[in-house]
Tab-separated table of C-alpha atoms in Angstrom:
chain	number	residue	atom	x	y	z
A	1	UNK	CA	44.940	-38.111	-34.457
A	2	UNK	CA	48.167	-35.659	-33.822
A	3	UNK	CA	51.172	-35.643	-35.535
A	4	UNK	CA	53.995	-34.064	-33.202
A	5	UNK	CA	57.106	-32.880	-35.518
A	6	UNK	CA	59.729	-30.133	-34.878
A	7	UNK	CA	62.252	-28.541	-37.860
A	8	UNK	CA	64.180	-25.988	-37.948
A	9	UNK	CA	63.880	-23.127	-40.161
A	10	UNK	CA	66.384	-24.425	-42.949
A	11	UNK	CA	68.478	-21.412	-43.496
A	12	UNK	CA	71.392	-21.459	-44.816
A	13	UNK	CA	74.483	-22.534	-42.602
A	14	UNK	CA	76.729	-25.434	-44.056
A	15	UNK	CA	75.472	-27.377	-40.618
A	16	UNK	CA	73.198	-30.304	-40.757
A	17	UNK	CA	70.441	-29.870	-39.262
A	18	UNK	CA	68.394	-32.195	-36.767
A	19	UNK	CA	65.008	-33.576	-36.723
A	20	UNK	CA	62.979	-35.185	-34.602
A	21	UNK	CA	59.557	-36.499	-35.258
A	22	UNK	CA	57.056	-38.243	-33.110
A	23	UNK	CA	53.600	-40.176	-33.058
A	24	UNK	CA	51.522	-40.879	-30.343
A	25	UNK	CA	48.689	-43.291	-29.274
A	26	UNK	CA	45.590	-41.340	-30.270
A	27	UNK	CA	43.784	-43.421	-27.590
A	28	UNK	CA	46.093	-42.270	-24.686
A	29	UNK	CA	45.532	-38.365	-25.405
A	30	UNK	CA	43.818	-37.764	-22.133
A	31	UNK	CA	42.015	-33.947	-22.841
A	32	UNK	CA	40.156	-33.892	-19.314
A	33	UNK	CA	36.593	-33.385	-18.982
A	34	UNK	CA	36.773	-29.350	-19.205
A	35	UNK	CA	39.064	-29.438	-21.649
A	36	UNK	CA	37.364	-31.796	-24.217
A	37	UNK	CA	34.871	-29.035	-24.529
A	38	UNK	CA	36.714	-26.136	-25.052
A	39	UNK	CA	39.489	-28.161	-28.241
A	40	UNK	CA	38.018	-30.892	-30.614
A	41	UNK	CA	39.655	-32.257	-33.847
A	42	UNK	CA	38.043	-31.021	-36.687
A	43	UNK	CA	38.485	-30.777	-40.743
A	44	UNK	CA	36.620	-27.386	-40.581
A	45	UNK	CA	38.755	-24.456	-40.224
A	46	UNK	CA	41.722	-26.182	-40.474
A	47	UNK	CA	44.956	-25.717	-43.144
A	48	UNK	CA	44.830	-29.003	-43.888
A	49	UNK	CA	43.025	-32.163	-43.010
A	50	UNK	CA	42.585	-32.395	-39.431
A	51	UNK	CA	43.469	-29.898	-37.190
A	52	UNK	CA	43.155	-29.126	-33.179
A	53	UNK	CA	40.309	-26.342	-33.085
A	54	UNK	CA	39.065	-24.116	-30.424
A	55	UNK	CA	35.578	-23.967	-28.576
A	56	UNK	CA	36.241	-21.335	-26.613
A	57	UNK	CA	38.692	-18.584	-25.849
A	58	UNK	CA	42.317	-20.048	-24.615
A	59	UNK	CA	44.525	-17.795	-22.650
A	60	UNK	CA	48.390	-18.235	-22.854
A	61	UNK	CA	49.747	-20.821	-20.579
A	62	UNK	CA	46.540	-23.069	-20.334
A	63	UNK	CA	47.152	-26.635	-20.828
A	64	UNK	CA	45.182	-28.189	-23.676
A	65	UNK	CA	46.097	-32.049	-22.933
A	66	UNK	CA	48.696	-34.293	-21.893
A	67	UNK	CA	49.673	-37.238	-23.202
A	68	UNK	CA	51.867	-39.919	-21.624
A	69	UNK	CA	55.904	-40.321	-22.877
A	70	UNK	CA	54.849	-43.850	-23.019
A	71	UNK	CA	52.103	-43.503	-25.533
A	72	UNK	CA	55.006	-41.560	-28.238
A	73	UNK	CA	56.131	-43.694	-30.955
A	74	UNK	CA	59.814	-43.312	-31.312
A	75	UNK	CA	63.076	-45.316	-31.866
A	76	UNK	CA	63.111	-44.683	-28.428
A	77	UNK	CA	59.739	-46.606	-27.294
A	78	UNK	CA	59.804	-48.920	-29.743
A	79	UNK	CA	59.957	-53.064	-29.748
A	80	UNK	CA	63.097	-52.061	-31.743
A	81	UNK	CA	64.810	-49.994	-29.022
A	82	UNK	CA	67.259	-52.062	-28.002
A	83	UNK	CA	68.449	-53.236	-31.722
A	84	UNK	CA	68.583	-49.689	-33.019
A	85	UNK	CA	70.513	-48.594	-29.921
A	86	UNK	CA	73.236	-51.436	-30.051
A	87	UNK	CA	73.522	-50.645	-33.997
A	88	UNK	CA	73.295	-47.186	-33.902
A	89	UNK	CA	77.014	-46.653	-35.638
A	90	UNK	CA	75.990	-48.314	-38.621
A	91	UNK	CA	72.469	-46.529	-38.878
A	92	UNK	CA	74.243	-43.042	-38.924
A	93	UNK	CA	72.716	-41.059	-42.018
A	94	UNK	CA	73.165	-37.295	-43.352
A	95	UNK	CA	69.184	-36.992	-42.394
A	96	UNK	CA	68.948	-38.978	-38.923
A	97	UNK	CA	65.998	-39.934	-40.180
A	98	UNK	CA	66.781	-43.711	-40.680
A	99	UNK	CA	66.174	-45.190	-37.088
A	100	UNK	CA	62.894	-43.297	-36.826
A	101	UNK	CA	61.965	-44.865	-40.487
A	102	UNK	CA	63.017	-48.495	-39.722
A	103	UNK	CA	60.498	-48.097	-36.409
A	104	UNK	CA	57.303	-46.801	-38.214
A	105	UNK	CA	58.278	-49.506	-41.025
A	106	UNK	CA	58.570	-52.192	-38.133
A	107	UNK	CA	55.260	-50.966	-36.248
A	108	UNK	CA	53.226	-50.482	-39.536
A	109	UNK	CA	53.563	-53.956	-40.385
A	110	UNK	CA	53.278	-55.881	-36.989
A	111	UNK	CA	50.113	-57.329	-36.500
A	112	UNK	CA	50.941	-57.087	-32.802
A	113	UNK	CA	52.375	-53.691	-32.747
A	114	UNK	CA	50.450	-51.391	-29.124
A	115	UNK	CA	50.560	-48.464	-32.389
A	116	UNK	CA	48.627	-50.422	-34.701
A	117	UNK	CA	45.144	-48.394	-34.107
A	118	UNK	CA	46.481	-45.180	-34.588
A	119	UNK	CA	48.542	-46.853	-38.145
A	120	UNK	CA	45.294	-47.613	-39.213
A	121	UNK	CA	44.034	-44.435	-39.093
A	122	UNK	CA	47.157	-42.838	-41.554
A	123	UNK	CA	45.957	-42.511	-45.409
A	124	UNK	CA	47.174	-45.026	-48.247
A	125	UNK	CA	49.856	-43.444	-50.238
A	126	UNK	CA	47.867	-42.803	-52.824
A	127	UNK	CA	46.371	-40.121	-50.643
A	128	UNK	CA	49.663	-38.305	-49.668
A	129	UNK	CA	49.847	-35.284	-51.285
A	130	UNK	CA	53.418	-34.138	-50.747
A	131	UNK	CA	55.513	-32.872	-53.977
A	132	UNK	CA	57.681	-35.717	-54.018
A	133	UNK	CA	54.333	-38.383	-54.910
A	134	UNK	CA	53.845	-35.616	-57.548
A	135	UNK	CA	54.917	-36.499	-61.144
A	136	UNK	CA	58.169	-34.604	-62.224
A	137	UNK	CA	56.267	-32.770	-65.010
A	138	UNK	CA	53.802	-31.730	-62.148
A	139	UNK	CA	56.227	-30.198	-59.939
A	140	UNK	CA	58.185	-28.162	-62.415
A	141	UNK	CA	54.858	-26.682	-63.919
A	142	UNK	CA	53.192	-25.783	-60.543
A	143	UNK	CA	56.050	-25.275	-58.634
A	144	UNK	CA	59.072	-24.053	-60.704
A	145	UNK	CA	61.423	-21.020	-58.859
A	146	UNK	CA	60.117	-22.002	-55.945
A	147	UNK	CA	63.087	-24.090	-54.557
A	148	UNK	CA	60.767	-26.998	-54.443
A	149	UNK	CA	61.242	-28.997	-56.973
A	150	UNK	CA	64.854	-28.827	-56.557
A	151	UNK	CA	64.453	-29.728	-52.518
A	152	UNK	CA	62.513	-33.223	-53.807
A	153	UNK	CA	64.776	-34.578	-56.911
A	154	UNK	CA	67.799	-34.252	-53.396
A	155	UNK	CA	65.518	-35.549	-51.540
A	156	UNK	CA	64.673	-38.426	-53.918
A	157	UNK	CA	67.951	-38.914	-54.358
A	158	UNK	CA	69.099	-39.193	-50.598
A	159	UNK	CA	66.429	-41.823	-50.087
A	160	UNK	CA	67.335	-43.602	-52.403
A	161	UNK	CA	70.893	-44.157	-51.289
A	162	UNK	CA	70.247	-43.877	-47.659
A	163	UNK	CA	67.400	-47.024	-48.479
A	164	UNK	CA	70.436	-49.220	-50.440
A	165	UNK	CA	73.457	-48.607	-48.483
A	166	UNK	CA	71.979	-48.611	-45.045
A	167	UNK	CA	68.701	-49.612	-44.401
A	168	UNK	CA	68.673	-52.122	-47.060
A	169	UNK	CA	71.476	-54.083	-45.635
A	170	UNK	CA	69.862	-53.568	-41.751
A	171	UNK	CA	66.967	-55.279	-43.181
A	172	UNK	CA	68.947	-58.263	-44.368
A	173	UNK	CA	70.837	-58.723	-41.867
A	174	UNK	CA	67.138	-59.124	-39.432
A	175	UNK	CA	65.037	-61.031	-41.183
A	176	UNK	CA	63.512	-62.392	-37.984
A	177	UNK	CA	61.945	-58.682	-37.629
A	178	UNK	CA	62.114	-57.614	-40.856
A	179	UNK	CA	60.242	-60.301	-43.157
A	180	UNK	CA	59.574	-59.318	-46.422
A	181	UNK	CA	55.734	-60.233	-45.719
A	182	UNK	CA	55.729	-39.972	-18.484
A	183	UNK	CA	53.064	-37.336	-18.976
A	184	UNK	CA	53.527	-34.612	-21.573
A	185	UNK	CA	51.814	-31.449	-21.716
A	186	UNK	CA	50.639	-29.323	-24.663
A	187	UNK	CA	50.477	-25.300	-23.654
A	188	UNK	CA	48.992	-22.608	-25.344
A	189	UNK	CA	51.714	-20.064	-25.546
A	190	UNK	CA	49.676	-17.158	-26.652
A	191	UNK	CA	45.978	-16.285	-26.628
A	192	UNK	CA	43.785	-18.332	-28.924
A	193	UNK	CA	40.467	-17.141	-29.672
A	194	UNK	CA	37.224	-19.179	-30.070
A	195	UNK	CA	36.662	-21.563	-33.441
A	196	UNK	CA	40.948	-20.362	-34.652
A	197	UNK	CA	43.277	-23.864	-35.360
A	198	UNK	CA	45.210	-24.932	-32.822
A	199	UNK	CA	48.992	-25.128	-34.349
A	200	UNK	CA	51.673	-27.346	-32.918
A	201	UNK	CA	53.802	-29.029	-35.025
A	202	UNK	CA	55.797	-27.404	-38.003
A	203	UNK	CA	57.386	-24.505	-36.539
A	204	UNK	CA	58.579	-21.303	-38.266
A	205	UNK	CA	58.270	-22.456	-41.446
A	206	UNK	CA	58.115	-21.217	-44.957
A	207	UNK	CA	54.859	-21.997	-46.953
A	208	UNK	CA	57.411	-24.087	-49.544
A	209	UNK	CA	58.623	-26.123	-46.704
A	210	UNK	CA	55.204	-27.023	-44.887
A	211	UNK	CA	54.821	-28.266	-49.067
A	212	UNK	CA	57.563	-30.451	-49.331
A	213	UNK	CA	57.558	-31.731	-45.815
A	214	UNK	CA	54.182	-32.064	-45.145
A	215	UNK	CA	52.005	-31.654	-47.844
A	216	UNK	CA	50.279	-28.839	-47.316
A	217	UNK	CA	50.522	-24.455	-47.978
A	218	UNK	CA	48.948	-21.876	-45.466
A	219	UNK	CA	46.253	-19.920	-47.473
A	220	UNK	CA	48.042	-16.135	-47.964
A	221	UNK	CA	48.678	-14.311	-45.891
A	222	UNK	CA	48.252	-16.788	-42.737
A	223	UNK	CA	51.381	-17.819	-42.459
A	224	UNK	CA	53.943	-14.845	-41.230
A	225	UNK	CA	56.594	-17.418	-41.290
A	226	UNK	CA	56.560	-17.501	-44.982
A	227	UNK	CA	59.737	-16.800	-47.118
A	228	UNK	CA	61.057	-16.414	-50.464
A	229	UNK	CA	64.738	-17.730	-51.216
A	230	UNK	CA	67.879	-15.830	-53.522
A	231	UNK	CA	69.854	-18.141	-54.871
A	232	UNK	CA	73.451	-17.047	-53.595
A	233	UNK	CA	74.893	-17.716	-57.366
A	234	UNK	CA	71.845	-15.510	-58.878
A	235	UNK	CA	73.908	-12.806	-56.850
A	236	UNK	CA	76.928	-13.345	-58.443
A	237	UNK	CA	75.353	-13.498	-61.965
A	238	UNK	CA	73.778	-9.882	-60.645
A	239	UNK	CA	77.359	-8.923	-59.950
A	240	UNK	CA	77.976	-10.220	-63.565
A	241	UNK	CA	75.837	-8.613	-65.623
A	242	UNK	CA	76.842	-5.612	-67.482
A	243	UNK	CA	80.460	-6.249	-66.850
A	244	UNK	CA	82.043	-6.637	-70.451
A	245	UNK	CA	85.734	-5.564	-69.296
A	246	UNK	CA	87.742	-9.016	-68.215
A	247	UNK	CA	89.423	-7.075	-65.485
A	248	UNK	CA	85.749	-5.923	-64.213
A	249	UNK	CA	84.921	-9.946	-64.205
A	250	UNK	CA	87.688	-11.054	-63.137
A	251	UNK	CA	87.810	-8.994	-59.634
A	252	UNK	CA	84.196	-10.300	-59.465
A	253	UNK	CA	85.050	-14.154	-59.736
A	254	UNK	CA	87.704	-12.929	-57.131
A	255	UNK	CA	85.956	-11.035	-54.589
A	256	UNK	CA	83.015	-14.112	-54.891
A	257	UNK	CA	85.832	-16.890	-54.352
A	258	UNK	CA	86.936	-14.956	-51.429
A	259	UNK	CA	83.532	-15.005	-49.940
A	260	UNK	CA	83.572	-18.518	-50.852
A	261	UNK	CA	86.487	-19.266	-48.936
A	262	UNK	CA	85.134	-17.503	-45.930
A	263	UNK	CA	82.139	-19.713	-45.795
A	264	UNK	CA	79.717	-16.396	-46.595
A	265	UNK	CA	77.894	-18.194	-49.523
A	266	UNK	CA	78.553	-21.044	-51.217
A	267	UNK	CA	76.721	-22.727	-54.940
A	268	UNK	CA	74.018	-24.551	-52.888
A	269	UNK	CA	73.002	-21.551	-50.671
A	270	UNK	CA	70.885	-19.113	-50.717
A	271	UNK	CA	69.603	-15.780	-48.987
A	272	UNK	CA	66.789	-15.982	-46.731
A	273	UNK	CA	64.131	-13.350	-47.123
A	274	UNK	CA	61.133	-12.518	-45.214
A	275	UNK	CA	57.974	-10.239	-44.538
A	276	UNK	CA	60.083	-7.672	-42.827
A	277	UNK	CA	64.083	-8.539	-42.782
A	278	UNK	CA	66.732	-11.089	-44.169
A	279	UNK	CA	67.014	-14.126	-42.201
A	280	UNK	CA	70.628	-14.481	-43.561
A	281	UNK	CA	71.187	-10.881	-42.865
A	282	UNK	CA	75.095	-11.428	-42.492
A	283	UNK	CA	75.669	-13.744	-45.325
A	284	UNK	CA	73.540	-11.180	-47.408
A	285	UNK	CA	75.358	-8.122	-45.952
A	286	UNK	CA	78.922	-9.153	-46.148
A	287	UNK	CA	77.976	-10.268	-50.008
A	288	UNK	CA	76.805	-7.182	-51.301
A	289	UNK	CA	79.326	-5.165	-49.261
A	290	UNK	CA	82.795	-7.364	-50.902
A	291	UNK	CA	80.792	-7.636	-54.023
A	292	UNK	CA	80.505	-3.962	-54.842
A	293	UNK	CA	83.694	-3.413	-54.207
A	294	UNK	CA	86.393	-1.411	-56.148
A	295	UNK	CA	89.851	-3.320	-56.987
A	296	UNK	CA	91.592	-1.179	-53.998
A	297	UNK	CA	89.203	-1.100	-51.804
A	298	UNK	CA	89.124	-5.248	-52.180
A	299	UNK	CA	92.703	-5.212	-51.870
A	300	UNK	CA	92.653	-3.136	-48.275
A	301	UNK	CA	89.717	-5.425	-47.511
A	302	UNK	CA	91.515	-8.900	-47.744
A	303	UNK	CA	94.888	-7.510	-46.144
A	304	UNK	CA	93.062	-6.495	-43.274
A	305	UNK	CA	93.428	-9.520	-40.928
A	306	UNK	CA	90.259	-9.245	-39.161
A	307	UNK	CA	88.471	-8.185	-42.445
A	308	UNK	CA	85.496	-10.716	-42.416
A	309	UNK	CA	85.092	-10.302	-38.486
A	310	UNK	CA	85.034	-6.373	-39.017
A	311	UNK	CA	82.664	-7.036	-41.833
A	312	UNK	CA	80.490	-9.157	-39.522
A	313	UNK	CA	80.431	-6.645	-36.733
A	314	UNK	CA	79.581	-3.767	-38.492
A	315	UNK	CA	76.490	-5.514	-40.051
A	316	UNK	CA	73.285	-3.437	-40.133
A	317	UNK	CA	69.954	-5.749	-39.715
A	318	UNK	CA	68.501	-6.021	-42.939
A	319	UNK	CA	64.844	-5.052	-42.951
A	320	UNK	CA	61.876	-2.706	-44.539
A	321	UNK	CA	63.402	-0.113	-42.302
A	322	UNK	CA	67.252	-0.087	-42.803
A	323	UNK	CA	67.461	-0.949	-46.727
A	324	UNK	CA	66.926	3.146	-47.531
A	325	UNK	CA	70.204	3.687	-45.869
A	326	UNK	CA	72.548	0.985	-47.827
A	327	UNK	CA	74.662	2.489	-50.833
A	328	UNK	CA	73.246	2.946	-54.058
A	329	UNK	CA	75.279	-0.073	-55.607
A	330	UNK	CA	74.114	-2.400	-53.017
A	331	UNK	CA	70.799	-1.847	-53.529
A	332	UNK	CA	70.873	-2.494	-57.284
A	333	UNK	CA	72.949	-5.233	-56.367
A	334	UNK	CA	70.103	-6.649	-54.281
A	335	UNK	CA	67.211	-5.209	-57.027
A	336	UNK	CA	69.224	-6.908	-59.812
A	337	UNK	CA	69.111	-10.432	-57.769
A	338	UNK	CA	65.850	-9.861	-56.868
A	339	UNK	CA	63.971	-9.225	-60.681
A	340	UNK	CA	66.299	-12.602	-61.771
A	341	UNK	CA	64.536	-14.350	-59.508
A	342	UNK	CA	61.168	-13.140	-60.126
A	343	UNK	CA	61.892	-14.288	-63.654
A	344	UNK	CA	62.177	-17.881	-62.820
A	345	UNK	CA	58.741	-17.988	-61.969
A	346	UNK	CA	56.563	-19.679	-64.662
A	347	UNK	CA	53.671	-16.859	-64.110
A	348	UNK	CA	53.529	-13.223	-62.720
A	349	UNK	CA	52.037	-11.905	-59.673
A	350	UNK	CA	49.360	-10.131	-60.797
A	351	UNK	CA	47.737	-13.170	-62.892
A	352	UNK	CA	47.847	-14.764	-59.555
A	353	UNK	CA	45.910	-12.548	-57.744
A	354	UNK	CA	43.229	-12.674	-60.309
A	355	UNK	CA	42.978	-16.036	-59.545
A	356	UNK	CA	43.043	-16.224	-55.868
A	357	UNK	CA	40.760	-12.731	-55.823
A	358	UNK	CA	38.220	-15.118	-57.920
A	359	UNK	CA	36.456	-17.663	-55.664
A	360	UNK	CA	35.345	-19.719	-58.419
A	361	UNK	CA	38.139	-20.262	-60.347
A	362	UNK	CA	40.313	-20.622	-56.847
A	363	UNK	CA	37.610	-23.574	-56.162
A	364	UNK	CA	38.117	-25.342	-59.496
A	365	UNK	CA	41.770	-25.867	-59.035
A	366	UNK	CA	43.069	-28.965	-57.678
A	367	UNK	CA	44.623	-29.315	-54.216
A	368	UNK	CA	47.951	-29.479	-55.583
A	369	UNK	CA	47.411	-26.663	-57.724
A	370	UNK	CA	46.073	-24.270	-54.848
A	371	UNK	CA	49.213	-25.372	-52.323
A	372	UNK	CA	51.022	-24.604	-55.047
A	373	UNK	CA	49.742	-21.262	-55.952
A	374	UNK	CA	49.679	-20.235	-52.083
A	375	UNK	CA	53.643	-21.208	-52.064
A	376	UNK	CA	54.042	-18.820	-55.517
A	377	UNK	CA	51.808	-16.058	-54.662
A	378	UNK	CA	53.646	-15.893	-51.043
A	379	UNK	CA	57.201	-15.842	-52.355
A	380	UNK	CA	56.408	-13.411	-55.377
A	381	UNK	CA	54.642	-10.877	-52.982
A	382	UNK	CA	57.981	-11.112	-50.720
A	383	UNK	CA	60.152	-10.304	-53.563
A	384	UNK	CA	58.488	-8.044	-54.979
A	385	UNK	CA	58.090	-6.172	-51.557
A	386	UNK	CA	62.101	-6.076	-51.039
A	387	UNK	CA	61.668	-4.899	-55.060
A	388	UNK	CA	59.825	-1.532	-54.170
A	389	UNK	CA	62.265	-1.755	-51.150
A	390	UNK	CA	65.719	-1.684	-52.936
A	391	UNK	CA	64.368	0.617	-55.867
C-alpha cells in the first residue's frame, strides 16, 4: 500500500501553491521478480506505519517498480472524470483540493468502485493521527510555537467553507452519484543502502508539515529538511522593543509599511529558517537591512527608484557562514526575533533532550506526544543554532 503525494516546501510567497495527490491500485504495483527481493513493505524501520524498505544495496538510477497510469486514482481516472471536467469552473477552490476529494468520497463509497481493495485497506478515522483529529486543548499543549496549531484552526476553517459553498451544493445537485447512503516508474535517485526506508512521497519538508499533513514527525535529526519559522511581525515587535521615543516608532511603523507595500513581508508570513541558511533569504535580508535603518538613510533609500531591486541584488545568502559578516544591528535584530520566538515555546530545549536522551520515558509517551516533541526539539535546536549564530 503506497501513498504517492507531492508539496511544495510552503515558504513564504503570497502565491498559492499547488498540490497534487495520488493513489494507486496496490494490486497493479508490478515489482518484478528481482526486484521483489531486494524492496518489501514493512512497519520495521520505517517513520511511520508502512514504509518501502531495502533488502539490499540500491544504486542511483535503479528502478524499484512501475506501476501502470491506469492503476492511479485521480480526478483524472476516475468514474467521475467526465462530470468533474465539464464542472470544473464551479469546483475552483483556494486549495485545488476539491475535485480530488469529491473522487476518493465517490470511490470510497461505491460498492463497485475498481479502487475498492486498496479503500479497504486505509484506517478508520479514528486511527488518523494528524493534528487536526487532535482535540484543540491537545494541540496547543503539545504543539504550541510551532506554527501548527495555527496551520489546522485555517485549515479547519477552509474546509469548512470549501465543504458548504462548493462541494455541498455539487453534491445536491448529483444525487444520482452522490446518495446520501501507462506505466510509471519509481527511481532511486541516490544510493540506498541495505535495510534504510525507501522515501517517496512528501518532499522537502519540515518535520511540522509532514505533522499536519500527514500525521507523522521524522525522529531528530533524520530529517535535514526540517525548519523552524519567524513570524515576520515578531520582527517588527524586535524592531519595537526598546524604542520609547515616538519618532524612533514611528520611522519603524514606516520603514515596516514600506516593506509591506513592497510585498517583502506581510502579517501572515514568516521567515524560513533552516540547518544551514534562510530559505527566505531575501525577504529576511531586505527586512533587517530597511529595518535598521536611520531616518536619512530611509529617506535616500525610498527616493532611490530602483531601491528594493538594488536591495534585492545586493543580497548576501544567509547561512552559518555569512551571518559573522552582517552589521552589528542586524544581527541583534535577527537575535532579538529569534529569543521571542524561543519564548513561545511551552518548554525549553534542554528539558527536551532529557527526555528524548531517556529511552524509557521517550517510550512511555504517546504517539502524538513523541511527533510532537520531534517537531519541538527540531525547531528549538534550529533557533537556537542561528542564536549562537547572530550572538
Amino acid at each position: 500500500m503506497l501513498l504517492f503525494t507531492h508539496s511544495k516546501h510552503s515558504y513564504y510567497s503570497g502565491k498559492k501553491k499547488k498540490k497534487t495527490h495520488l493513489l494507486h491500485n496496490s494490486a497493479s504495483c508490478n515489482f518484478g521478480e528481482k526486484r521483489q527481493a531486494q524492496v518489501y513493505v514493512s512497519k520495521e524501520g520505517t517513520v511511520a506505519n508502512y514504509g518501502l524498505v531495502t533488502r539490499e544495496d540500491l544504486e542511483a538510477g535503479e528502478v524499484l517498480f512501475t506501476i501502470p497510469r491506469t492503476a492511479l486514482l485521480s480526478q483524472h481516472t476516475s468514474a467521475l472524470s467526465s462530470l468533474l471536467e465539464k464542472e470544473q469552473a464551479s469546483l475552483e477552490s483556494q486549495s485545488g483540493w476539491v475535485p480530488l476529494l469529491l473522487t476518493l468520497l465517490h470511490e470510497s463509497t461505491s460498492s463497485d468502485s475498481r479502487w475498492r481493495p486498496y479503500l479497504s485497506l486505509w484506517p478508520h478515522f479514528s486511527g488518523l493521527d494528524h493534528p487536526m483529529f487532535w482535540c484543540a486543548e491537545e494541540r496547543v499543549r503539545l504543539l504550541q510555537g510551532t506554527g501548527v496549531p495555527e496551520a489546522v484552526d485555517k485549515d479547519l476553517a477552509n474546509i469548512q467553507m470549501e465543504y458548504s459553498s462548493i462541494v455541498l451544493p455539487f453534491m445536491k445537485a448529483h444525487p444520482d452519484i452522490f446518495n446520501p447512503k501507462k506505466s510509471l516508474k519509481m527511481v532511486a535517485t541516490q544510493r540506498i543502502p541495505k535495510g534504510q526506508e525507501v522515501f517517496n512521497t512528501y518532499g522537502q519538508m519540515a518535520n511540522w508539515q509532514l505533522l499536519h499533513m500527514y500525521g507523522f514527525a521524522e525522529p531528530y535529526p533524520g530529517n535535514t529538511n526540517d525548519a523552524a519559522d519567524i513570524q515576520m511581525l515578531t520582527l517588527l515587535k524586535a524592531a519595537l522593543q526598546g524604542r520609547k521615543a515616538a519618532a524612533e516608532r514611528r520611522l519603524v511603523s514606516e520603514q515596516w509599511a514600506f516593506l509591506c507595500r513592497q510585498e517583502v513581508v506581510g502579517e501572515e508570513g514568516a521567515f524560513v529558517m533552516g540547518w544551514e541558511r534562510v530559505f527566505t533569504e531575501e525577504e529576511l535580508y531586505t527586512a533587517l537591512k530597511v529595518l535598521t535603518m536611520s531616518e536619512e538613510e530611509f529617506t535616500v533609500f525610498k527616493e532611490q527608484e530602483d531601491g528594493m531591486g538594488a536591495a534585492g541584488m545586493d543580497c548576501l545568502i544567509l547561512s552559518n557562514a555569512t551571518i559573522s559578516s552582517l552589521k552589528a544591528s542586524w544581527k541583534k535584530l535577527l537575535f532579538d526575533a529569534t529569543q521571542m520566538t524561543l519564548k513561545l515555546y511551552s518548554s525549553d530545549l534542554e528539558e527536551e533532550e532529557r527526555v528524548l536522551k531517556d529511552v524509557r520515558a521517550y517510550s512511555k509517551l504517546s504517539c502524538r506526544e513523541q511527533f510532537a516533541l520531534q517537531v519541538r526539539y527540531g525547531q528549538k535546536r534550529i533557533l537556537h543554532q542561528w542564536l549562537d549564530w547572530a550572538r
